[in-house]
Coordinates of C-alpha atoms in Angstrom, one line a residue:
M1 CA -49.4 -3.1 -13.9
L2 CA -46.8 -2.4 -16.6
G3 CA -43.8 -2.7 -14.4
T4 CA -45.1 -6.0 -13.0
R5 CA -45.6 -7.4 -16.5
L6 CA -42.0 -6.4 -17.4
L7 CA -40.7 -8.0 -14.3
K8 CA -42.5 -11.3 -15.0
R9 CA -41.5 -11.3 -18.6
S10 CA -37.8 -10.9 -17.6
K11 CA -38.1 -13.9 -15.3
L12 CA -36.9 -11.9 -12.3
M13 CA -39.1 -13.9 -10.0
V14 CA -36.4 -16.2 -8.7
D15 CA -35.6 -17.8 -5.4
S16 CA -33.7 -15.6 -3.0
P17 CA -31.0 -16.8 -0.6
M18 CA -32.3 -14.3 1.9
L19 CA -34.5 -15.4 4.7
N20 CA -37.5 -13.1 4.4
T21 CA -38.2 -12.9 8.1
L22 CA -40.5 -10.0 9.2
P23 CA -40.3 -8.0 12.4
P24 CA -43.6 -7.8 14.4
T25 CA -44.2 -4.3 13.1
G26 CA -44.2 -5.3 9.4
R27 CA -42.1 -6.0 6.4
R28 CA -38.3 -5.4 6.6
I29 CA -36.7 -2.8 4.3
I30 CA -33.9 -3.6 1.8
P31 CA -31.5 -0.7 1.7
L32 CA -30.1 0.4 -1.7
I33 CA -26.9 2.4 -1.3
M34 CA -26.1 4.6 -4.2
C35 CA -22.3 4.7 -4.3
G36 CA -21.3 5.5 -7.9
G37 CA -20.9 9.2 -7.8
A38 CA -17.6 10.9 -8.7
G39 CA -18.2 14.3 -7.3
T40 CA -15.5 16.9 -7.2
R41 CA -17.3 19.4 -5.0
L42 CA -14.8 18.6 -2.2
W43 CA -11.7 18.8 -4.4
P44 CA -8.8 18.3 -3.9
A45 CA -9.6 15.7 -1.3
S46 CA -12.3 14.1 -3.4
R47 CA -11.4 13.1 -7.0
E48 CA -12.7 10.9 -9.7
G49 CA -10.5 8.0 -8.7
R50 CA -11.5 8.2 -5.0
P51 CA -14.6 10.3 -4.4
K52 CA -15.9 11.8 -1.2
Q53 CA -18.1 8.8 -0.1
F54 CA -14.9 6.8 0.6
I55 CA -13.0 9.6 2.5
Q56 CA -12.8 10.0 6.3
F57 CA -13.8 13.6 6.7
F58 CA -15.3 13.0 10.2
G59 CA -13.3 10.6 12.4
T60 CA -12.2 7.1 11.3
R61 CA -15.0 6.1 9.0
S62 CA -16.2 7.3 5.6
T63 CA -19.8 8.5 5.0
F64 CA -20.3 5.3 3.0
Q65 CA -19.4 3.2 6.0
E66 CA -21.5 5.4 8.4
T67 CA -24.5 5.0 6.0
L68 CA -24.2 1.2 6.2
L69 CA -23.8 1.2 10.0
R70 CA -26.9 3.3 10.3
L71 CA -28.8 0.3 8.9
S72 CA -27.9 -2.2 11.7
D73 CA -31.4 -2.0 13.1
A74 CA -33.6 -5.2 12.8
L75 CA -35.9 -3.1 10.5
F76 CA -33.4 -3.6 7.6
E77 CA -32.3 -6.5 5.6
R78 CA -29.0 -7.2 3.9
P79 CA -28.1 -4.0 1.9
I80 CA -27.6 -3.7 -1.8
V81 CA -24.7 -1.4 -3.0
I82 CA -24.8 -0.1 -6.6
T83 CA -21.5 1.4 -7.7
N84 CA -19.2 2.1 -10.6
A85 CA -16.9 -0.8 -11.6
A86 CA -13.9 1.5 -10.9
Y87 CA -14.9 1.6 -7.2
R88 CA -15.7 -2.1 -6.7
F89 CA -12.6 -2.9 -4.6
M90 CA -12.9 0.2 -2.5
V91 CA -16.5 -0.8 -1.7
L92 CA -15.4 -4.3 -0.8
E93 CA -12.5 -3.1 1.4
Q94 CA -14.6 -0.6 3.3
L95 CA -17.4 -3.1 3.8
A96 CA -14.9 -5.6 5.2
A97 CA -13.4 -2.9 7.5
I98 CA -16.8 -2.5 9.3
G99 CA -17.8 -6.2 9.1
V100 CA -20.9 -5.6 6.8
D101 CA -22.0 -7.9 4.0
A102 CA -23.8 -6.6 1.0
D103 CA -24.8 -7.5 -2.5
I104 CA -22.6 -5.3 -4.8
I105 CA -24.0 -4.3 -8.2
L106 CA -21.7 -2.8 -10.8
E107 CA -22.9 -0.3 -13.3
P108 CA -21.1 -0.9 -16.7
I109 CA -21.7 2.8 -17.6
R110 CA -23.0 5.8 -15.7
R111 CA -26.7 6.6 -16.3
D112 CA -27.5 8.9 -13.4
S113 CA -29.7 8.0 -10.5
G114 CA -32.9 7.0 -12.4
P115 CA -31.6 3.8 -14.1
A116 CA -29.4 3.0 -11.1
I117 CA -32.3 3.0 -8.6
A118 CA -34.4 1.1 -11.1
A119 CA -31.7 -1.6 -11.3
G120 CA -31.5 -1.8 -7.6
A121 CA -35.3 -2.1 -7.4
A122 CA -35.3 -4.8 -10.0
F123 CA -32.6 -6.7 -8.1
A124 CA -34.5 -6.3 -4.8
H125 CA -37.5 -7.8 -6.6
K126 CA -35.5 -10.9 -7.2
R127 CA -35.2 -11.3 -3.4
D128 CA -38.8 -10.6 -2.7
A129 CA -41.7 -9.8 -5.0
G130 CA -43.1 -7.4 -2.3
A131 CA -39.7 -5.8 -1.5
I132 CA -39.7 -2.4 0.1
V133 CA -36.5 -0.5 -0.9
L134 CA -34.8 2.4 0.9
A135 CA -32.6 4.3 -1.6
L136 CA -29.8 6.2 0.1
A137 CA -26.9 8.3 -1.1
A138 CA -23.6 7.0 0.2
D139 CA -22.1 10.5 0.7
H140 CA -24.7 12.0 3.1
V141 CA -24.5 12.5 6.8
V142 CA -27.2 11.8 9.4
R143 CA -26.4 12.8 13.0
D144 CA -29.4 11.3 14.7
N145 CA -29.6 7.6 13.8
A146 CA -32.5 6.8 16.1
A147 CA -34.6 9.5 14.5
F148 CA -33.6 8.2 11.0
V149 CA -34.8 4.7 11.8
E150 CA -38.0 5.9 13.3
A151 CA -38.7 8.0 10.1
C152 CA -38.2 4.8 8.0
R153 CA -40.6 2.9 10.3
K154 CA -43.3 5.7 10.1
S155 CA -43.0 5.7 6.3
L156 CA -44.0 2.1 6.0
P157 CA -47.9 2.4 6.1
A158 CA -47.8 4.9 3.3
V159 CA -45.4 2.8 1.3
E160 CA -47.5 -0.3 1.8
V161 CA -50.4 1.5 0.0
G162 CA -48.3 2.5 -3.0
R163 CA -46.7 5.8 -2.0
I164 CA -43.1 6.7 -2.9
V165 CA -42.0 8.5 0.2
T166 CA -39.1 10.9 0.2
F167 CA -37.4 12.4 3.3
G168 CA -38.1 16.1 3.5
V169 CA -35.7 17.8 5.9
R170 CA -37.0 20.7 8.0
P171 CA -34.7 23.6 7.0
E172 CA -32.2 24.9 9.5
R173 CA -31.4 27.9 7.4
P174 CA -32.5 29.4 4.0
A175 CA -30.2 27.2 2.0
T176 CA -29.7 27.9 -1.7
E177 CA -27.9 24.6 -2.5
Y178 CA -31.0 22.3 -2.1
G179 CA -34.2 21.8 -3.9
Y180 CA -37.4 22.2 -1.9
I181 CA -40.6 20.3 -1.4
F182 CA -44.0 21.8 -0.3
P183 CA -46.0 19.2 1.7
G184 CA -49.7 18.8 1.0
D185 CA -52.5 16.7 2.5
V186 CA -51.9 14.0 5.1
V187 CA -51.5 10.4 3.8
S188 CA -50.7 8.6 7.1
E189 CA -49.0 9.4 10.4
D190 CA -46.4 12.1 9.7
V191 CA -46.5 11.4 5.9
R192 CA -47.9 14.1 3.5
K193 CA -48.6 14.2 -0.2
V194 CA -46.0 16.1 -2.2
A195 CA -47.8 19.3 -3.4
K196 CA -44.9 20.7 -5.3
F197 CA -41.2 20.2 -6.0
V198 CA -39.2 23.4 -6.7
E199 CA -35.6 23.9 -7.9
K200 CA -32.8 25.4 -5.9
P201 CA -33.9 29.0 -5.0
D202 CA -32.0 32.3 -4.6
A203 CA -31.5 33.5 -1.0
V204 CA -34.6 35.7 -0.9
T205 CA -36.8 32.9 -2.2
A206 CA -35.2 30.3 0.2
A207 CA -36.1 32.5 3.2
E208 CA -39.7 32.7 1.9
Y209 CA -39.8 28.9 1.6
M210 CA -38.7 28.5 5.2
Q211 CA -41.6 30.8 6.4
K212 CA -44.1 28.9 4.3
G213 CA -43.1 25.4 5.6
Y214 CA -41.2 24.1 2.6
L215 CA -38.7 21.2 3.2
W216 CA -35.3 20.5 1.8
N217 CA -35.3 17.7 -0.8
S218 CA -32.8 15.1 0.6
G219 CA -33.0 12.9 -2.5
N220 CA -33.5 9.8 -0.4
F221 CA -36.6 7.6 -0.9
I222 CA -38.5 4.6 0.4
F223 CA -40.8 2.6 -1.9
K224 CA -42.1 -0.7 -3.0
A225 CA -39.8 -2.0 -5.8
E226 CA -42.7 -2.9 -8.0
M227 CA -44.4 0.5 -7.5
L228 CA -41.2 2.4 -8.4
L229 CA -40.8 0.4 -11.6
D230 CA -44.5 0.8 -12.5
E231 CA -44.4 4.6 -12.1
Y232 CA -41.0 4.8 -14.0
A233 CA -42.4 2.7 -16.8
Q234 CA -45.4 5.0 -17.2
V235 CA -42.9 7.7 -18.3
D236 CA -40.2 5.7 -20.1
R237 CA -41.1 2.1 -20.7
D238 CA -38.1 1.4 -22.9
S239 CA -35.6 2.5 -20.3
V240 CA -37.2 0.4 -17.6
Q241 CA -37.5 -2.6 -19.8
N242 CA -33.7 -2.3 -20.7
V243 CA -32.8 -1.9 -17.0
I244 CA -34.8 -4.9 -16.0
Q245 CA -33.2 -6.9 -18.8
S246 CA -29.7 -5.8 -17.6
V247 CA -30.5 -7.3 -14.2
S248 CA -32.0 -10.4 -15.7
D249 CA -28.9 -11.0 -17.8
A250 CA -26.5 -9.9 -15.2
G251 CA -23.3 -11.9 -14.7
R252 CA -20.9 -12.5 -11.9
D253 CA -17.3 -11.2 -11.5
L254 CA -15.8 -12.6 -8.3
S255 CA -18.4 -11.5 -5.6
F256 CA -19.9 -8.7 -7.8
V257 CA -23.1 -8.6 -9.8
T258 CA -22.3 -7.1 -13.2
L259 CA -25.3 -5.6 -15.1
D260 CA -25.5 -6.4 -18.8
K261 CA -23.7 -3.6 -20.6
D262 CA -25.7 -3.6 -23.8
A263 CA -29.1 -3.5 -22.1
F264 CA -28.2 -1.0 -19.3
G265 CA -26.5 1.3 -21.9
K266 CA -29.8 1.7 -23.7
A267 CA -31.5 3.3 -20.7
K268 CA -31.8 7.0 -20.9
S269 CA -29.5 8.9 -18.5
I270 CA -31.7 10.8 -16.1
S271 CA -32.1 11.6 -12.4
I272 CA -34.8 9.8 -10.4
D273 CA -36.3 13.2 -9.6
Y274 CA -37.0 14.0 -13.3
A275 CA -37.7 10.4 -14.3
V276 CA -40.3 9.6 -11.5
M277 CA -40.7 11.9 -8.5
E278 CA -41.7 15.1 -10.3
K279 CA -44.2 13.1 -12.6
T280 CA -45.8 10.6 -10.4
S281 CA -49.0 11.2 -8.5
Q282 CA -47.8 8.9 -5.8
A283 CA -45.1 11.1 -4.4
A284 CA -45.2 11.7 -0.6
V285 CA -42.9 13.2 1.9
I286 CA -42.2 12.7 5.6
P287 CA -40.8 15.8 7.4
V288 CA -37.7 14.9 9.3
S289 CA -35.1 16.5 11.6
F290 CA -32.3 13.9 12.0
G291 CA -29.3 16.2 11.4
W292 CA -29.0 15.5 7.6
S293 CA -26.4 17.0 5.2
D294 CA -25.4 16.0 1.7
V295 CA -21.9 17.3 2.5
G296 CA -22.0 19.1 -0.8
S297 CA -19.3 21.7 -0.1
W298 CA -16.3 22.5 2.2
H299 CA -18.7 24.9 4.0
A300 CA -20.9 21.9 4.8
V301 CA -17.8 20.0 6.1
W302 CA -17.0 23.0 8.3
E303 CA -20.6 23.0 9.7
L304 CA -20.3 19.3 10.7
S305 CA -16.8 19.6 12.2
D306 CA -15.7 20.3 15.7
K307 CA -14.5 23.9 16.1
D308 CA -12.3 25.9 18.4
G309 CA -13.6 29.1 20.2
S310 CA -13.0 31.2 17.1
G311 CA -15.0 28.9 14.8
N312 CA -11.9 27.2 13.2
A313 CA -12.1 23.6 12.2
A314 CA -9.1 21.3 11.4
N315 CA -8.7 17.8 10.0
G316 CA -5.0 17.3 10.2
S317 CA -2.2 19.5 11.5
A318 CA -3.1 23.2 11.7
V319 CA -2.3 26.3 13.8
F320 CA -4.6 29.4 13.9
E321 CA -3.6 32.9 15.0
D322 CA -6.1 35.8 14.9
S323 CA -8.2 33.8 12.5
R324 CA -11.9 33.0 12.6
N325 CA -14.4 30.6 10.9
C326 CA -11.7 28.9 8.8
N327 CA -11.6 25.3 7.7
V328 CA -8.4 23.4 7.2
S329 CA -7.9 19.8 5.9
T330 CA -4.4 18.5 5.3
D331 CA -3.0 15.0 4.8
G332 CA 0.5 15.8 5.8
A333 CA 1.9 19.4 5.7
L334 CA 1.3 21.7 8.7
V335 CA -1.1 24.5 7.7
A336 CA -0.7 27.8 9.6
L337 CA -3.3 30.7 9.2
E338 CA -2.8 34.2 10.5
G339 CA -5.1 37.2 10.3
V340 CA -7.7 35.6 8.0
D341 CA -11.5 35.0 8.1
D342 CA -13.8 32.6 6.4
L343 CA -11.2 30.6 4.5
V344 CA -11.0 27.0 3.3
V345 CA -7.5 25.6 3.0
V346 CA -7.1 22.0 1.7
A347 CA -3.6 20.6 1.3
T348 CA -2.9 17.3 -0.4
Q349 CA 0.5 16.1 -1.6
D350 CA 0.0 17.4 -5.2
A351 CA -2.6 20.2 -4.9
I352 CA -3.6 23.0 -2.5
L353 CA -6.9 24.8 -2.4
V354 CA -7.5 28.2 -0.9
S355 CA -11.1 29.4 -1.2
R356 CA -13.8 31.5 0.5
Q357 CA -15.9 29.3 2.8
K358 CA -19.3 29.9 1.3
D359 CA -18.5 30.2 -2.4
A360 CA -19.4 26.6 -3.6
N361 CA -20.1 27.9 -7.1
G362 CA -16.7 29.3 -7.3
L363 CA -15.1 25.9 -6.6
K364 CA -17.3 24.4 -9.2
R365 CA -16.0 26.8 -11.8
L366 CA -12.4 26.2 -10.6
V367 CA -12.7 22.5 -11.0
A368 CA -14.2 22.9 -14.5
K369 CA -11.1 24.9 -15.4
L370 CA -8.8 22.4 -13.8
K371 CA -10.3 19.6 -15.9
I372 CA -9.1 21.4 -18.9
Q373 CA -5.7 22.8 -17.7
A374 CA -4.6 20.1 -15.3
P375 CA -7.0 17.1 -15.5
Q376 CA -4.7 14.7 -13.6
V377 CA -5.3 16.5 -10.3
T378 CA -9.1 16.1 -10.7
E379 CA -8.9 12.4 -11.6
N380 CA -6.5 10.6 -9.4
H381 CA -4.6 11.1 -6.1
L382 CA -0.9 10.5 -6.0
K383 CA -1.9 7.5 -3.8
V384 CA -3.7 5.0 -6.0
H385 CA -5.8 2.3 -4.3
R386 CA -5.7 -1.2 -5.7
P387 CA -7.5 -4.4 -4.5
W388 CA -4.2 -5.7 -3.1
G389 CA -3.2 -2.4 -1.4
S390 CA -2.0 0.9 -2.8
Y391 CA 0.9 2.7 -4.5
Q392 CA 2.1 6.2 -4.4
S393 CA 4.4 8.1 -6.8
L394 CA 7.3 9.7 -4.9
D395 CA 9.4 11.0 -7.8
M396 CA 9.3 10.9 -11.6
G397 CA 11.6 11.8 -14.4
A398 CA 11.9 11.2 -18.2
R399 CA 13.2 7.7 -17.7
H400 CA 12.6 6.8 -14.0
Q401 CA 9.8 6.7 -11.4
V402 CA 9.9 6.0 -7.7
K403 CA 6.9 4.5 -5.9
R404 CA 6.0 3.5 -2.4
I405 CA 3.9 0.2 -2.6
I406 CA 1.8 -1.2 0.2
V407 CA 0.5 -4.8 -0.1
K408 CA -2.1 -5.9 2.4
P409 CA -1.6 -9.2 4.3
G410 CA -2.6 -12.0 2.0
G411 CA -2.7 -9.7 -1.0
R412 CA -0.8 -10.3 -4.2
L413 CA -0.3 -8.5 -7.5
S414 CA -1.0 -10.0 -10.8
L415 CA 1.4 -12.3 -12.6
Q416 CA 2.7 -9.8 -15.2
K417 CA 5.5 -8.5 -17.4
H418 CA 6.6 -5.2 -18.9
H419 CA 7.9 -4.4 -22.4
H420 CA 9.5 -1.1 -21.7
R421 CA 10.7 -0.9 -18.1
S422 CA 12.7 -2.8 -15.4
E423 CA 12.0 -2.6 -11.7
H424 CA 14.1 -2.7 -8.6
W425 CA 12.2 -3.5 -5.3
I426 CA 13.6 -2.7 -1.9
V427 CA 11.6 -4.1 1.1
V428 CA 11.2 -1.6 3.9
R429 CA 8.7 -3.5 6.1
G430 CA 7.5 -7.0 6.2
A431 CA 8.5 -9.7 3.7
A432 CA 7.7 -10.2 0.0
L433 CA 7.3 -13.5 -1.8
V434 CA 8.6 -12.7 -5.3
T435 CA 8.2 -14.8 -8.4
A436 CA 10.6 -13.9 -11.3
N437 CA 10.3 -16.3 -14.2
E438 CA 11.0 -19.8 -12.7
L439 CA 12.5 -18.3 -9.5
T440 CA 10.5 -17.9 -6.3
R441 CA 12.1 -16.4 -3.2
M442 CA 11.4 -14.5 0.0
V443 CA 12.7 -10.9 0.2
H444 CA 13.0 -9.6 3.7
E445 CA 13.4 -6.1 5.2
N446 CA 16.5 -4.2 3.9
E447 CA 16.8 -6.7 1.0
S448 CA 16.1 -6.0 -2.6
I449 CA 15.5 -7.8 -5.9
Y450 CA 15.9 -6.7 -9.6
I451 CA 13.2 -7.4 -12.2
P452 CA 14.6 -7.0 -15.8
I453 CA 12.5 -5.9 -18.7
G454 CA 10.3 -8.8 -20.1
T455 CA 10.6 -10.9 -16.9
T456 CA 7.3 -12.6 -15.8
H457 CA 6.9 -11.6 -12.2
R458 CA 4.6 -11.4 -9.2
M459 CA 4.8 -10.0 -5.7
E460 CA 2.7 -11.1 -2.8
N461 CA 2.5 -10.6 1.0
P462 CA 2.3 -14.0 2.8
G463 CA 2.7 -12.3 6.2
R464 CA 0.4 -10.8 8.8
I465 CA 1.5 -7.2 8.6
P466 CA 1.4 -4.8 5.6
L467 CA 4.3 -5.2 3.2
E468 CA 5.9 -1.9 2.4
L469 CA 8.5 -1.5 -0.3
I470 CA 10.1 1.1 -2.6
E471 CA 9.9 0.4 -6.3
V472 CA 12.4 2.1 -8.7
Q473 CA 11.3 1.9 -12.4
T474 CA 13.6 2.7 -15.2
G475 CA 12.9 2.5 -18.9
S476 CA 11.7 4.3 -22.1
Y477 CA 8.0 4.2 -21.1
L478 CA 6.6 4.1 -17.5
G479 CA 2.9 4.2 -18.1
E480 CA 0.5 1.9 -16.2
D481 CA -0.7 0.5 -19.5
D482 CA 2.7 -1.2 -20.0
I483 CA 1.4 -4.1 -17.9
V484 CA 0.7 -7.4 -19.6
R485 CA -1.4 -9.4 -17.1
I486 CA -0.9 -13.2 -17.4
E487 CA -2.9 -14.2 -14.3
D488 CA -4.8 -12.1 -11.9
D489 CA -6.8 -12.9 -8.7
Y490 CA -9.1 -9.9 -9.3
L491 CA -9.9 -10.8 -13.0
R492 CA -8.6 -7.5 -14.3
A493 CA -7.8 -7.2 -18.0

């Protein structure tokens, strides 16, 4: 097999630190969590700098965290997370918050789901030459975890004989936002051949698909790593070879696996559907009903949320009067709706969205326009997350900026200096250990310290509670690129 030859040539057959113990029912599954997307379909809550998979839309955990917790059954091994380098510390923080360990692979450049899944498959092959991989999107919701695990278990016999099995969701409505799959002949218990993939239909066609037994294409797959790479290589040998090489030549950055940039960058950017699933003769589907959603719109969020007697849902502080089927999400301001139907209102500290519930395409057009007219509100939140904590801009002028800074217990900023600005720090909560040139001192609540331009400085939190402070910057240039890092725990440039 071509993929096997490429794997052996790349010397990916190495010892794994994992104990390859198998449950009585068969080989365990290595989950591969796809966590690199930067979707803006849930703007303004979701943005490039902190996309929807890391946001708590439903309760206290993100969809990324819920996806990982879904894999706690003995059927699954230690997961692999593949993500963009920009999200690496968010991934690490959210893993720690739920007590889950994972191998974290960093893509040096986005190449869509095809190369990403191929890289995950090649990495899984390093653990186990017969690895079975479950590729899952980090931003999807599954409401029936037991049914999900059972579907994975029932897929294994087909996977063992070389099938690439996708989860086909039994439609709950004639959805136009999903692709569809028509199931064919039986492969094994509950698993069918894929007779046909079809693109997103219009409403009339979607209704016809429901009547004919078509399934929603969830975009989640289970397969032997070797089989996926073989089938991919039949279509694009060069891309597969380059992806495998990027794994073989991967480096280490703290606890992260960093794919080789030159090799990975040579892979063609393409989705796994186009690269493999729509071309392979080994595609199969298992029909499922485990409460799946890709949370691809605010309407989908509304569908999954608790509602009052008039169909209104709220995440945050909201009051409804004579209003029906509305969806409110706010991270601070009270939102009050009166005499309206079928509205989405999303309020963040720097942007407010008012939209019709079901017009997902309209939001897509709006965000495309915003990327031209006001790109900053599609890229970053006012609150910016860093590996040591976060900062939020409170006020900005031509020669000043005020920030609220939170440093996690044990966290510390880089040792750094600025050429164009000075800083004044006022501790509001906790205690800061501050280095300023040769001086090191503790700064307690209601105390402050001044950092002149050009001073080599660092702030850290030696305590057990979050450190909160207000930073006042003054100077001729206040951009984040006026940071000269001398030493950094997180190896940032």
